[in-house]
Short mmCIF file of C-alpha atoms in Angstrom, two decimals:
data_model
loop_
_atom_site.label_atom_id
_atom_site.label_comp_id
_atom_site.label_asym_id
_atom_site.label_seq_id
_atom_site.Cartn_x
_atom_site.Cartn_y
_atom_site.Cartn_z
CA MET A 1 0.11 -0.43 -0.17
CA LYS A 2 1.82 3.47 -0.97
CA LYS A 3 0.37 6.17 1.29
CA ILE A 4 -0.63 9.78 -0.11
CA VAL A 5 1.67 12.57 -1.30
CA ALA A 6 -0.21 14.95 -2.38
CA THR A 7 -4.30 15.69 -2.96
CA PRO A 8 -5.42 17.97 -5.51
CA ALA A 9 -6.09 20.58 -3.06
CA ASP A 10 -1.95 21.09 -3.50
CA HIS A 11 -2.35 22.37 -7.48
CA GLY A 12 -5.89 24.40 -6.54
CA VAL A 13 -7.89 21.76 -7.83
CA ALA A 14 -11.32 21.19 -5.04
CA TYR A 15 -11.88 17.17 -3.42
CA GLN A 16 -13.61 15.61 -0.83
CA ASP A 17 -12.92 12.56 1.11
CA VAL A 18 -14.53 9.25 -0.77
CA TYR A 19 -15.28 5.95 2.44
CA ILE A 20 -17.40 3.23 0.55
CA ALA A 21 -18.05 0.28 3.11
CA GLN A 22 -17.16 -2.93 0.72
CA GLY A 23 -17.54 -6.18 2.72
CA ASP A 24 -14.82 -5.92 5.55
CA ILE A 25 -12.96 -3.42 3.80
CA ARG A 26 -12.77 0.10 3.58
CA LEU A 27 -12.15 2.33 -0.96
CA HIS A 28 -11.59 4.95 -0.48
CA GLY A 29 -11.62 8.32 -3.50
CA TRP A 30 -11.41 11.80 -3.92
CA TRP A 31 -14.84 13.16 -5.94
CA LEU A 32 -13.77 16.76 -8.08
CA PRO A 33 -16.96 18.10 -8.67
CA ALA A 34 -17.09 20.14 -11.39
CA ALA A 35 -15.62 23.79 -11.21
CA SER A 36 -18.77 24.88 -13.86
CA GLU A 37 -22.27 23.35 -14.58
CA ALA A 38 -21.53 19.65 -14.92
CA ARG A 39 -21.61 18.45 -18.61
CA GLY A 40 -20.49 14.42 -17.68
CA THR A 41 -19.27 12.71 -15.33
CA VAL A 42 -15.40 10.85 -15.88
CA TYR A 43 -14.87 7.44 -13.00
CA PHE A 44 -11.38 6.80 -13.66
CA LEU A 45 -9.35 3.37 -13.27
CA HIS A 46 -5.63 4.34 -12.57
CA GLY A 47 -2.67 2.25 -13.50
CA ASN A 48 -0.75 -0.62 -11.03
CA ALA A 49 1.43 1.53 -9.54
CA GLU A 50 0.42 3.34 -6.99
CA ASN A 51 -2.44 5.03 -6.43
CA ILE A 52 -5.19 7.98 -7.12
CA SER A 53 -2.17 11.05 -5.17
CA THR A 54 0.58 9.86 -8.10
CA HIS A 55 -2.62 8.78 -11.51
CA MET A 56 -4.68 12.03 -10.62
CA HIS A 57 -2.20 14.37 -13.06
CA SER A 58 -4.44 12.05 -15.76
CA VAL A 59 -7.53 13.63 -15.01
CA LEU A 60 -7.83 16.50 -12.74
CA TRP A 61 -7.93 19.29 -15.86
CA LEU A 62 -11.76 17.66 -16.42
CA PRO A 63 -13.80 19.59 -13.49
CA GLU A 64 -12.46 22.65 -15.33
CA LYS A 65 -13.36 21.45 -18.04
CA GLY A 66 -16.74 21.22 -16.69
CA TYR A 67 -16.77 17.34 -15.67
CA ASP A 68 -17.09 15.71 -12.62
CA VAL A 69 -14.72 13.16 -12.11
CA PHE A 70 -14.25 10.90 -9.81
CA LEU A 71 -11.65 8.47 -8.88
CA LEU A 72 -10.96 5.60 -6.86
CA ASP A 73 -8.28 3.42 -4.90
CA TYR A 74 -8.66 0.00 -5.17
CA ARG A 75 -8.66 -2.84 -2.72
CA GLY A 76 -4.47 -2.62 -1.06
CA TYR A 77 -4.03 1.27 -2.53
CA GLY A 78 -3.74 4.05 -0.99
CA GLN A 79 -5.69 5.00 2.35
CA SER A 80 -8.41 2.17 0.79
CA GLY A 81 -7.86 -1.27 2.83
CA GLY A 82 -7.33 -4.47 1.80
CA GLU A 83 -4.63 -6.08 -0.41
CA PRO A 84 -5.35 -5.73 -3.37
CA GLU A 85 -6.28 -9.22 -5.34
CA LEU A 86 -7.31 -9.43 -9.33
CA ALA A 87 -10.71 -10.50 -8.57
CA GLY A 88 -11.48 -8.18 -5.94
CA VAL A 89 -10.06 -5.03 -7.58
CA ILE A 90 -13.27 -6.15 -10.32
CA ASP A 91 -15.76 -6.07 -6.96
CA ASP A 92 -13.68 -3.17 -5.90
CA VAL A 93 -14.07 -1.00 -9.06
CA ARG A 94 -17.95 -2.81 -9.48
CA LYS A 95 -18.74 -0.73 -6.26
CA GLY A 96 -17.51 1.73 -7.53
CA TYR A 97 -19.78 2.28 -9.96
CA GLN A 98 -22.09 1.52 -8.06
CA TRP A 99 -21.70 4.71 -5.53
CA LEU A 100 -22.44 6.32 -8.32
CA ARG A 101 -25.33 5.46 -10.18
CA ASP A 102 -27.22 5.22 -6.86
CA ARG A 103 -25.43 9.49 -6.35
CA GLN A 104 -27.30 10.37 -9.79
CA VAL A 105 -24.51 11.08 -11.23
CA THR A 106 -24.54 14.00 -13.68
CA ALA A 107 -25.01 12.25 -17.53
CA PRO A 108 -22.23 10.93 -19.39
CA LEU A 109 -21.16 8.34 -16.84
CA ILE A 110 -17.72 7.58 -18.59
CA VAL A 111 -15.42 4.96 -17.58
CA LEU A 112 -11.77 6.43 -18.49
CA GLY A 113 -9.27 2.99 -16.98
CA GLN A 114 -5.77 3.78 -17.46
CA SER A 115 -3.49 0.60 -18.61
CA LEU A 116 -3.97 -2.16 -15.00
CA GLY A 117 -7.14 -0.18 -14.83
CA GLY A 118 -8.35 -0.09 -18.16
CA GLY A 119 -8.17 -3.77 -18.26
CA VAL A 120 -10.10 -4.24 -15.07
CA ALA A 121 -12.56 -1.57 -15.66
CA GLY A 122 -13.21 -3.30 -18.90
CA PHE A 123 -13.65 -6.67 -17.24
CA ALA A 124 -15.97 -5.22 -14.71
CA MET A 125 -18.75 -3.39 -17.45
CA ALA A 126 -18.43 -5.46 -19.88
CA THR A 127 -19.65 -8.68 -17.43
CA GLN A 128 -22.49 -6.98 -15.76
CA ALA A 129 -26.05 -6.00 -16.87
CA ASP A 130 -25.82 -1.90 -15.96
CA LYS A 131 -23.40 -0.46 -18.62
CA PRO A 132 -22.04 2.82 -18.43
CA ASP A 133 -22.86 5.12 -21.04
CA ALA A 134 -18.89 5.23 -22.71
CA MET A 135 -15.50 3.92 -22.53
CA VAL A 136 -12.36 4.98 -22.91
CA LEU A 137 -9.49 2.69 -22.53
CA ASP A 138 -6.41 3.82 -22.89
CA ALA A 139 -3.25 1.50 -22.43
CA ALA A 140 -5.10 -0.78 -21.25
CA VAL A 141 -4.11 -5.11 -20.52
CA ALA A 142 -5.58 -7.16 -22.94
CA SER A 143 -4.39 -10.51 -20.63
CA TYR A 144 -2.85 -10.72 -17.82
CA PRO A 145 -0.90 -14.17 -19.28
CA ARG A 146 0.29 -12.50 -21.94
CA ILE A 147 1.91 -9.44 -20.18
CA ALA A 148 3.35 -11.98 -17.62
CA GLY A 149 4.76 -13.29 -21.18
CA GLU A 150 6.35 -9.32 -22.97
CA VAL A 151 7.68 -8.74 -20.16
CA ALA A 152 8.98 -11.74 -18.48
CA ARG A 153 11.19 -11.98 -21.56
CA ARG A 154 12.26 -8.05 -21.18
CA ASN A 155 15.16 -9.27 -18.83
CA TRP A 156 17.45 -11.58 -19.50
CA VAL A 157 17.53 -13.16 -16.30
CA THR A 158 13.90 -13.63 -16.38
CA TRP A 159 13.76 -13.97 -20.61
CA PRO A 160 14.17 -18.88 -19.82
CA PHE A 161 11.09 -17.86 -17.79
CA ALA A 162 8.83 -16.11 -19.98
CA PRO A 163 6.63 -19.57 -21.34
CA LEU A 164 5.13 -19.44 -18.13
CA ALA A 165 4.81 -16.86 -16.38
CA PRO A 166 1.54 -16.54 -18.30
CA LEU A 167 1.34 -20.04 -16.32
CA LEU A 168 1.64 -18.14 -13.01
CA MET A 169 -1.26 -14.94 -13.81
CA PRO A 170 -4.95 -15.61 -12.08
CA LYS A 171 -7.72 -16.80 -15.27
CA GLY A 172 -11.30 -15.84 -16.05
CA PHE A 173 -10.02 -12.19 -15.69
CA ASP A 174 -8.82 -10.96 -19.23
CA LEU A 175 -10.82 -8.31 -21.07
CA ILE A 176 -9.87 -9.70 -24.70
CA ASP A 177 -12.27 -12.77 -23.91
CA VAL A 178 -15.36 -10.17 -23.28
CA VAL A 179 -14.97 -7.47 -24.85
CA GLY A 180 -17.49 -7.89 -27.19
CA GLN A 181 -20.34 -7.20 -24.50
CA LEU A 182 -19.50 -3.94 -24.65
CA ALA A 183 -21.70 -3.54 -27.66
CA GLY A 184 -23.47 -0.35 -28.13
CA VAL A 185 -21.53 1.46 -25.48
CA PRO A 186 -19.51 4.30 -27.23
CA GLN A 187 -15.36 2.94 -27.45
CA LEU A 188 -12.50 5.32 -26.96
CA TYR A 189 -9.15 3.03 -27.54
CA LEU A 190 -5.96 4.70 -27.04
CA HIS A 191 -2.82 3.98 -26.86
CA SER A 192 0.75 4.97 -27.82
CA PRO A 193 3.44 3.29 -29.98
CA ASP A 194 6.67 4.45 -27.74
CA ASP A 195 4.40 2.31 -25.19
CA SER A 196 7.46 0.57 -23.38
CA VAL A 197 5.18 -0.94 -20.18
CA VAL A 198 2.23 -2.50 -22.70
CA PRO A 199 2.72 -2.36 -26.18
CA ILE A 200 0.25 -1.12 -28.69
CA GLY A 201 -0.88 -5.07 -29.93
CA HIS A 202 -2.40 -5.20 -26.34
CA SER A 203 -5.23 -2.20 -28.05
CA HIS A 204 -5.18 -3.09 -31.53
CA SER A 205 -6.14 -6.51 -30.17
CA LEU A 206 -8.88 -5.37 -28.12
CA TYR A 207 -9.89 -2.84 -30.88
CA ALA A 208 -10.31 -5.68 -33.10
CA LYS A 209 -12.97 -7.96 -31.10
CA ALA A 210 -15.02 -4.92 -30.19
CA ALA A 211 -17.99 -4.79 -31.53
CA SER A 212 -19.79 -0.99 -32.55
CA PRO A 213 -19.30 1.60 -31.75
CA LYS A 214 -15.97 2.03 -31.08
CA GLN A 215 -12.29 3.88 -32.21
CA LEU A 216 -8.76 3.51 -31.98
CA ARG A 217 -6.38 6.19 -31.62
CA GLU A 218 -2.74 5.90 -30.95
CA THR A 219 -1.22 8.67 -29.37
CA ALA A 220 2.10 9.92 -28.11
CA GLY A 221 4.48 9.47 -25.62
CA PRO A 222 5.42 6.82 -22.71
CA HIS A 223 3.28 4.37 -20.91
CA ILE A 224 -0.25 6.76 -20.20
CA ALA A 225 1.51 10.44 -20.05
CA THR A 226 -1.27 10.36 -22.61
CA PHE A 227 -3.10 13.76 -21.48
CA ALA A 228 0.09 15.61 -20.57
CA PHE A 229 -0.22 16.53 -24.33
CA ALA A 230 -3.51 18.91 -25.27
CA ALA A 231 -4.37 17.33 -28.78
CA GLN A 232 -5.07 14.49 -26.40
CA ARG A 233 -7.23 16.39 -24.25
CA GLN A 234 -8.71 17.82 -27.21
CA ALA A 235 -9.83 13.89 -28.34
CA LEU A 236 -11.41 13.34 -25.29
CA LEU A 237 -13.17 16.10 -24.77
CA ASP A 238 -14.17 15.80 -28.92
CA PHE A 239 -15.47 11.98 -27.96
CA ILE A 240 -17.34 12.92 -24.98
CA ALA A 241 -18.87 15.65 -27.32
CA SER A 242 -20.60 13.47 -29.51
CA LEU A 243 -22.62 10.94 -26.80
#
């Protein structure tokens, strides 16, 4: 569990702490209200490393553009209790989504997941009846066995064990197997060819199996640095406006 190192207030953005009971643990998140009349709501699920305090810059600019934002830390991340494990993390994503639905937030409700967050968010939404208004998947992991093998092959020490690495990953939670169940939900896939963490082939595979309506946009820069660029921010705003 990594501690919160900064808050939105440190960057001049208003926020509220949110605590959600999830069984015998408590999840923590941040609610960032739109700076003006809300045009919609973005549910942000971050990548594997650190917590919402180190990933918030991906969405910290959205309240100024008129969007409410909810950032959630999965179990074992940040101030959320418990230990991280894949099935539980997916349940946490669904719990945060239900919290938003119960709050009757401003539509459209867009789920934005990056890296691991894209994989778990996509799986959670695809395998439940209550779908969001749109999905944005940035450098999403298509398959955990696949990424495990790819990571193992990057280092000469672990390269001989690359065929074994996928066997150690949890089974039955890969987005690639269920992405077609998002049919009818507008989907925007973002990925940089320069990504050295999750290869762009993951998004190509997801896009190929996804049902319409869908868009694929190749970005630039390192892993999940997408919204550091004004052009990519505008592409997200244009996608939401098209809803």
